[in-house]
Coordinates of C-alpha atoms in Angstrom, one line a residue:
M235 CA 110.2 220.5 114.8
K236 CA 110.6 217.8 112.1
A237 CA 109.4 215.2 114.3
I238 CA 106.3 217.1 115.4
I239 CA 105.4 217.8 111.7
A240 CA 105.8 214.2 110.7
G241 CA 103.6 213.2 113.7
L242 CA 101.1 215.6 112.7
W243 CA 101.2 214.4 109.0
I244 CA 100.7 210.6 110.2
L245 CA 97.7 211.8 112.3
A246 CA 96.0 213.7 109.9
A247 CA 96.6 211.1 107.1
S248 CA 95.2 208.2 109.1
L249 CA 92.3 210.3 110.3
A250 CA 91.4 211.4 106.9
A251 CA 91.8 207.9 105.3
A252 CA 89.2 206.5 107.8
P253 CA 85.7 206.5 106.6
A254 CA 83.8 209.2 108.3
A255 CA 80.5 208.5 110.1
G256 CA 78.0 208.0 107.4
A257 CA 80.5 207.3 104.7
S258 CA 79.8 204.6 102.0
E259 CA 81.7 203.0 99.1
G260 CA 80.9 204.7 96.1
D261 CA 82.2 204.3 92.4
R262 CA 85.5 205.5 91.2
P263 CA 85.4 209.2 90.5
E264 CA 85.2 210.4 86.9
I265 CA 88.6 211.0 85.7
S266 CA 89.3 213.9 83.3
F267 CA 92.4 216.2 82.4
Y268 CA 93.1 219.9 82.1
H269 CA 94.5 220.8 78.6
W270 CA 96.6 223.9 79.2
R271 CA 98.3 224.5 76.0
T272 CA 97.3 227.3 73.6
V273 CA 97.1 224.7 70.7
Y274 CA 94.9 221.8 71.0
D275 CA 96.5 219.3 69.0
P276 CA 96.9 216.1 71.0
G277 CA 98.8 213.3 70.0
P278 CA 97.8 209.5 69.7
E279 CA 98.9 208.4 73.0
S280 CA 96.7 211.2 74.6
A281 CA 93.8 210.0 72.6
K282 CA 94.2 206.4 73.5
R283 CA 94.4 207.4 77.1
L284 CA 91.2 209.3 77.1
E285 CA 89.4 206.4 75.5
Q286 CA 91.0 204.0 78.1
L287 CA 90.1 205.9 81.0
A288 CA 86.5 206.5 79.5
V289 CA 87.1 210.3 80.0
R290 CA 83.7 211.9 79.5
R291 CA 84.6 215.4 79.6
L292 CA 88.0 217.6 79.0
Y293 CA 88.7 220.8 80.8
L294 CA 90.3 223.0 78.2
R295 CA 91.7 226.6 78.9
F296 CA 89.9 228.7 76.3
F297 CA 91.7 231.9 77.2
E298 CA 93.2 234.0 79.8
V299 CA 92.0 237.5 81.2
T300 CA 94.5 240.0 82.0
V301 CA 94.5 244.0 81.9
D302 CA 96.0 246.4 79.4
G303 CA 98.0 249.5 80.1
E304 CA 94.9 251.4 81.4
G305 CA 94.0 248.7 83.7
H306 CA 90.8 247.2 81.5
P307 CA 90.4 243.5 81.3
V308 CA 91.7 242.0 77.9
P309 CA 91.8 238.4 76.6
Q310 CA 95.0 236.7 75.9
A311 CA 96.5 233.1 75.0
T312 CA 93.3 232.3 72.9
A313 CA 92.9 228.5 72.4
V314 CA 93.6 227.3 68.7
F315 CA 91.8 224.1 67.6
R316 CA 93.9 222.0 65.3
Q317 CA 91.6 219.1 66.2
K318 CA 88.0 218.7 67.2
P319 CA 88.0 217.4 70.7
A320 CA 86.5 214.0 70.7
V321 CA 84.5 214.6 74.1
P322 CA 82.5 217.5 75.4
V323 CA 84.7 220.4 76.7
V324 CA 84.5 222.4 79.9
P325 CA 85.8 225.9 79.0
V326 CA 88.3 226.9 81.6
I327 CA 89.0 230.6 81.8
F328 CA 92.1 231.8 83.7
M329 CA 91.9 235.2 85.3
E330 CA 94.7 237.1 86.7
N331 CA 94.0 238.4 90.1
R332 CA 94.9 241.9 89.1
V333 CA 91.7 242.0 87.0
F334 CA 89.9 242.5 90.1
S335 CA 92.3 244.7 92.0
Q336 CA 93.0 247.1 89.1
H337 CA 89.3 247.1 87.7
P338 CA 87.2 245.9 90.6
K339 CA 83.9 247.1 89.1
T340 CA 83.8 244.4 86.4
G341 CA 80.6 245.5 85.0
E342 CA 79.9 243.8 81.6
L343 CA 82.9 241.6 81.9
A344 CA 80.7 238.6 82.8
G345 CA 78.6 238.9 79.6
K346 CA 81.6 239.8 77.2
L347 CA 83.3 236.7 78.7
L348 CA 80.5 234.2 78.3
K349 CA 79.7 235.6 74.7
R350 CA 83.3 234.8 74.0
V351 CA 83.3 231.3 75.0
M352 CA 79.9 230.7 73.2
D353 CA 81.4 232.4 69.9
M354 CA 84.8 230.2 70.1
A355 CA 82.9 226.9 70.7
E356 CA 80.5 227.8 67.6
Q357 CA 83.2 228.8 65.3
N358 CA 85.4 225.8 66.0
G359 CA 82.6 223.2 66.1
V360 CA 83.3 222.3 69.9
E361 CA 80.6 220.4 71.9
L362 CA 80.6 222.2 75.2
A363 CA 79.8 220.4 78.6
P364 CA 77.1 222.2 80.5
E365 CA 79.9 223.9 82.9
L366 CA 81.9 226.9 83.1
H367 CA 85.2 226.8 85.0
L368 CA 87.1 230.0 86.3
D369 CA 90.6 229.6 87.6
C370 CA 91.6 232.6 89.7
D371 CA 93.9 233.0 92.7
W372 CA 91.7 235.6 94.4
T373 CA 92.9 237.0 97.6
H374 CA 91.4 239.0 100.5
S375 CA 91.8 242.3 98.8
T376 CA 90.0 241.2 95.7
R377 CA 87.5 238.7 97.2
K378 CA 84.6 241.2 97.0
A379 CA 85.3 242.1 93.3
F380 CA 85.7 238.5 92.3
F381 CA 82.7 237.1 94.2
E382 CA 80.5 239.9 92.7
F383 CA 81.8 238.6 89.3
V384 CA 80.9 235.2 90.0
D385 CA 77.5 235.8 91.1
D386 CA 77.0 237.9 88.1
L387 CA 78.3 235.4 85.6
K388 CA 76.3 232.5 87.3
S389 CA 73.0 234.4 86.6
R390 CA 73.9 234.6 82.9
L391 CA 74.7 231.0 82.4
P392 CA 72.3 228.9 80.2
K393 CA 69.8 226.7 82.3
D394 CA 71.2 223.6 83.9
W395 CA 74.7 224.8 83.6
E396 CA 77.2 225.1 86.5
L397 CA 79.8 227.5 87.3
A398 CA 83.0 226.0 89.1
A399 CA 85.7 228.2 90.9
T400 CA 89.2 226.9 91.7
L401 CA 90.4 227.0 95.4
R402 CA 94.0 226.8 96.8
L403 CA 94.7 224.9 100.1
D404 CA 94.6 227.9 102.2
Q405 CA 91.0 229.0 100.9
Y406 CA 90.1 225.5 101.5
R407 CA 91.0 225.0 105.0
N408 CA 90.1 228.7 106.2
Y409 CA 86.8 229.1 104.2
Q410 CA 84.8 230.4 107.5
A411 CA 87.3 233.6 107.4
I412 CA 88.2 233.7 103.9
G413 CA 84.6 233.2 102.2
V414 CA 83.2 230.7 99.9
P415 CA 83.0 231.8 96.2
P416 CA 79.2 231.9 95.1
A417 CA 79.8 229.1 92.7
H418 CA 77.9 226.0 92.1
R419 CA 81.1 223.9 92.7
G420 CA 84.5 224.2 93.9
V421 CA 87.7 222.6 92.5
L422 CA 90.7 222.1 94.9
M423 CA 94.1 222.6 93.3
A424 CA 96.1 220.3 95.4
Y425 CA 99.5 221.3 93.7
N426 CA 101.9 224.1 93.3
M427 CA 102.0 224.5 97.1
G428 CA 105.5 225.4 97.9
S429 CA 108.1 228.0 97.4
I430 CA 109.7 227.4 93.8
K431 CA 112.2 230.1 94.5
R432 CA 113.4 228.8 98.0
P433 CA 116.9 227.2 97.5
G434 CA 117.9 223.8 98.6
P435 CA 115.8 220.4 98.8
G436 CA 112.2 220.5 98.6
N437 CA 109.2 219.9 96.1
S438 CA 107.1 222.8 95.3
I439 CA 104.7 220.9 93.2
I440 CA 103.3 218.4 95.5
D441 CA 104.1 217.4 99.2
P442 CA 101.9 215.3 101.4
M443 CA 103.6 217.0 104.6
V444 CA 102.3 220.3 103.4
V445 CA 98.8 219.2 102.6
A446 CA 98.5 217.6 106.1
R447 CA 98.7 221.2 107.5
Y448 CA 95.5 222.0 105.6
V449 CA 93.5 218.9 106.5
T450 CA 90.8 219.0 109.3
P451 CA 89.3 215.7 109.6
G452 CA 85.5 215.7 109.3
R453 CA 85.4 219.2 108.0
R454 CA 83.6 219.5 104.8
Y455 CA 83.7 222.5 102.3
P456 CA 80.4 224.2 101.7
L457 CA 80.3 223.5 97.9
P458 CA 80.4 220.2 96.1
L459 CA 84.4 219.8 95.7
D460 CA 86.3 218.2 92.9
L461 CA 90.0 217.6 93.1
A462 CA 92.8 218.7 90.8
L463 CA 96.2 216.7 91.0
P464 CA 99.4 217.2 89.1
I465 CA 100.9 214.7 86.9
F466 CA 104.0 217.0 85.7
S467 CA 107.6 217.5 86.5
W468 CA 110.2 220.4 86.1
V469 CA 113.5 221.3 87.2
V470 CA 114.0 224.5 89.4
V471 CA 117.3 226.3 88.4
F472 CA 119.7 228.3 90.8
D473 CA 122.8 229.8 90.1
E474 CA 125.9 229.2 92.0
Y475 CA 124.9 231.9 94.6
D476 CA 121.5 230.2 95.2
R477 CA 119.7 232.9 93.2
Y478 CA 116.5 231.7 91.4
Q479 CA 116.9 231.5 87.4
G480 CA 113.8 229.9 86.3
L481 CA 112.0 226.5 85.4
L482 CA 112.9 223.9 82.9
S483 CA 110.3 221.7 81.2
P484 CA 110.6 219.0 80.0
V485 CA 113.5 217.7 82.2
P486 CA 116.6 217.7 80.6
A487 CA 118.2 214.3 79.7
Q488 CA 121.4 215.4 81.2
L489 CA 120.1 215.3 84.6
A490 CA 120.6 211.4 84.4
S491 CA 124.3 211.7 83.9
P492 CA 126.6 212.6 86.8
D493 CA 129.1 213.7 84.1
S494 CA 126.9 216.7 83.3
C495 CA 125.1 217.1 86.8
L496 CA 126.5 215.8 89.9
P497 CA 123.9 214.6 92.7
I498 CA 124.3 216.3 96.1
G499 CA 121.1 214.9 97.6
G500 CA 117.6 215.9 98.1
G501 CA 116.8 215.7 94.6
M502 CA 119.4 218.2 93.8
C503 CA 122.6 218.2 91.5
V504 CA 125.2 220.5 90.6
V505 CA 126.3 221.4 87.1
V506 CA 129.9 220.3 86.4
K507 CA 129.8 220.3 82.5
P508 CA 127.8 223.2 81.1
F509 CA 124.8 222.2 78.8
P510 CA 122.1 224.2 76.8
T511 CA 118.4 223.8 77.5
A512 CA 115.5 223.2 75.3
G513 CA 114.9 226.9 75.3
G514 CA 118.3 227.9 74.5
W515 CA 119.7 229.3 77.6
P516 CA 122.9 227.6 79.0
L517 CA 123.3 225.9 82.5
L518 CA 126.6 227.0 83.8
E519 CA 129.1 225.1 85.9
G520 CA 128.4 225.4 89.5
W521 CA 124.6 226.1 89.1
R522 CA 122.3 223.8 90.9
L523 CA 119.1 222.0 89.8
R524 CA 116.3 220.8 91.9
L525 CA 114.2 218.0 90.1
E526 CA 110.5 218.2 91.3
E527 CA 108.1 215.6 90.5
S528 CA 104.6 214.3 90.9
S529 CA 105.4 210.9 92.2
H530 CA 102.9 208.1 92.2
D531 CA 103.1 207.5 95.9
D532 CA 102.6 211.3 96.7
L533 CA 99.6 211.4 94.6
L534 CA 98.1 208.1 96.2
E535 CA 98.8 209.8 99.7
V536 CA 97.4 213.3 99.1
A537 CA 94.1 211.7 97.4
K538 CA 93.7 209.6 100.5
M539 CA 94.1 212.5 102.9
L540 CA 91.7 214.8 101.0
R541 CA 89.1 212.1 100.2
V542 CA 86.8 213.0 103.1
G543 CA 86.8 216.8 102.2
V544 CA 86.1 216.1 98.4
S545 CA 82.5 215.6 98.4
S546 CA 82.2 215.5 94.4
R547 CA 83.2 212.7 92.1
R548 CA 85.3 214.2 89.7
L549 CA 89.2 213.9 89.7
I550 CA 91.0 216.2 87.1
F551 CA 94.6 215.7 86.3
Y552 CA 97.0 218.5 85.4
H553 CA 97.6 218.3 82.4
L554 CA 97.0 216.4 78.9
D555 CA 100.3 216.3 77.3
E556 CA 101.8 213.4 75.1
S557 CA 105.1 213.3 77.2
L558 CA 103.3 213.1 80.6
I559 CA 100.8 210.7 79.3
L560 CA 103.6 208.3 78.3
D561 CA 104.8 208.5 81.9
R562 CA 101.7 207.3 83.4
S563 CA 99.8 204.2 83.0
G564 CA 96.0 204.4 83.0
A565 CA 96.0 201.7 85.9
D566 CA 98.3 204.2 87.8
L567 CA 95.9 206.9 87.3
E568 CA 93.0 204.6 88.3
K569 CA 94.5 203.6 91.4
I570 CA 94.8 207.3 92.4
A571 CA 91.1 207.7 91.7
D572 CA 90.5 204.6 93.8
Q573 CA 91.6 206.6 96.8
L574 CA 88.3 208.9 96.5
T575 CA 86.0 205.9 96.5
V576 CA 84.9 206.4 100.2
I577 CA 82.9 209.5 100.5
Q578 CA 81.1 211.1 103.1
K579 CA 77.2 211.2 102.8

């Protein structure tokens, strides 16, 4: 079975990497970043990287939408601006799927959401790019309500604005059966594609072999499609019985010491000397830790595999964080973007 999967991966990667009929060399796609922390206060290295990469827009999470005890949509995790962004901002709204399952008749939600976005921008002196970005893991059961909401929100946007909706790999591959959101453009989220809670070796953040299963050479998504890729790492924690305990980020320094965590292969180690985490909870002897990373090679391979299906010119990295920026050179990020320069007309 492993040999079959590996063969499919190689075939899909080679077909996707080859320029399709009518393809042409294009300029490097516009590079940008998500900012997902509640407080906007980037450090000096982040500012330097934005300037170095000539970032022209920043995708900043403004707030999230959840439901209250009565099932009504309510905002939470509202962004706080300690700095004024140096470039125009695309407001990103994360919407829990249960907003559309518990309160399917969204009614005035679109108008309230848009007003809140505009009020936040005005109050904080934030220049907005002409785009609104919805992040929602909609499902078959919530599709109708979500699509109606998207259609309503799109009709309320200022003239010349665009509405973007995120897609997961299964929605990208199976759009003929699942449906296409009535947005102006889509954003393919090519990360968080595996089971975090499954014990043993693996990488739930990004895995080219998983992506290969969703690639259909020559097929294009009906909407203009941007690509989002990860640049983060974390540690998945299991107890001595392989029961999932949670995630650690940033990665503890003790993982580099076999005296604290003894490597057992597959990116895993077992705790031999208990130590506390940054969050204060301890890692106990016998617990197993799995380091998951967004390696440069994996990012290059995934970008190459998806470039035929990504018809837009924007590459968004998740996310803008001082420690993550220090781990990635601007040249490395540009090399990943270079994989998307061959596009199909």
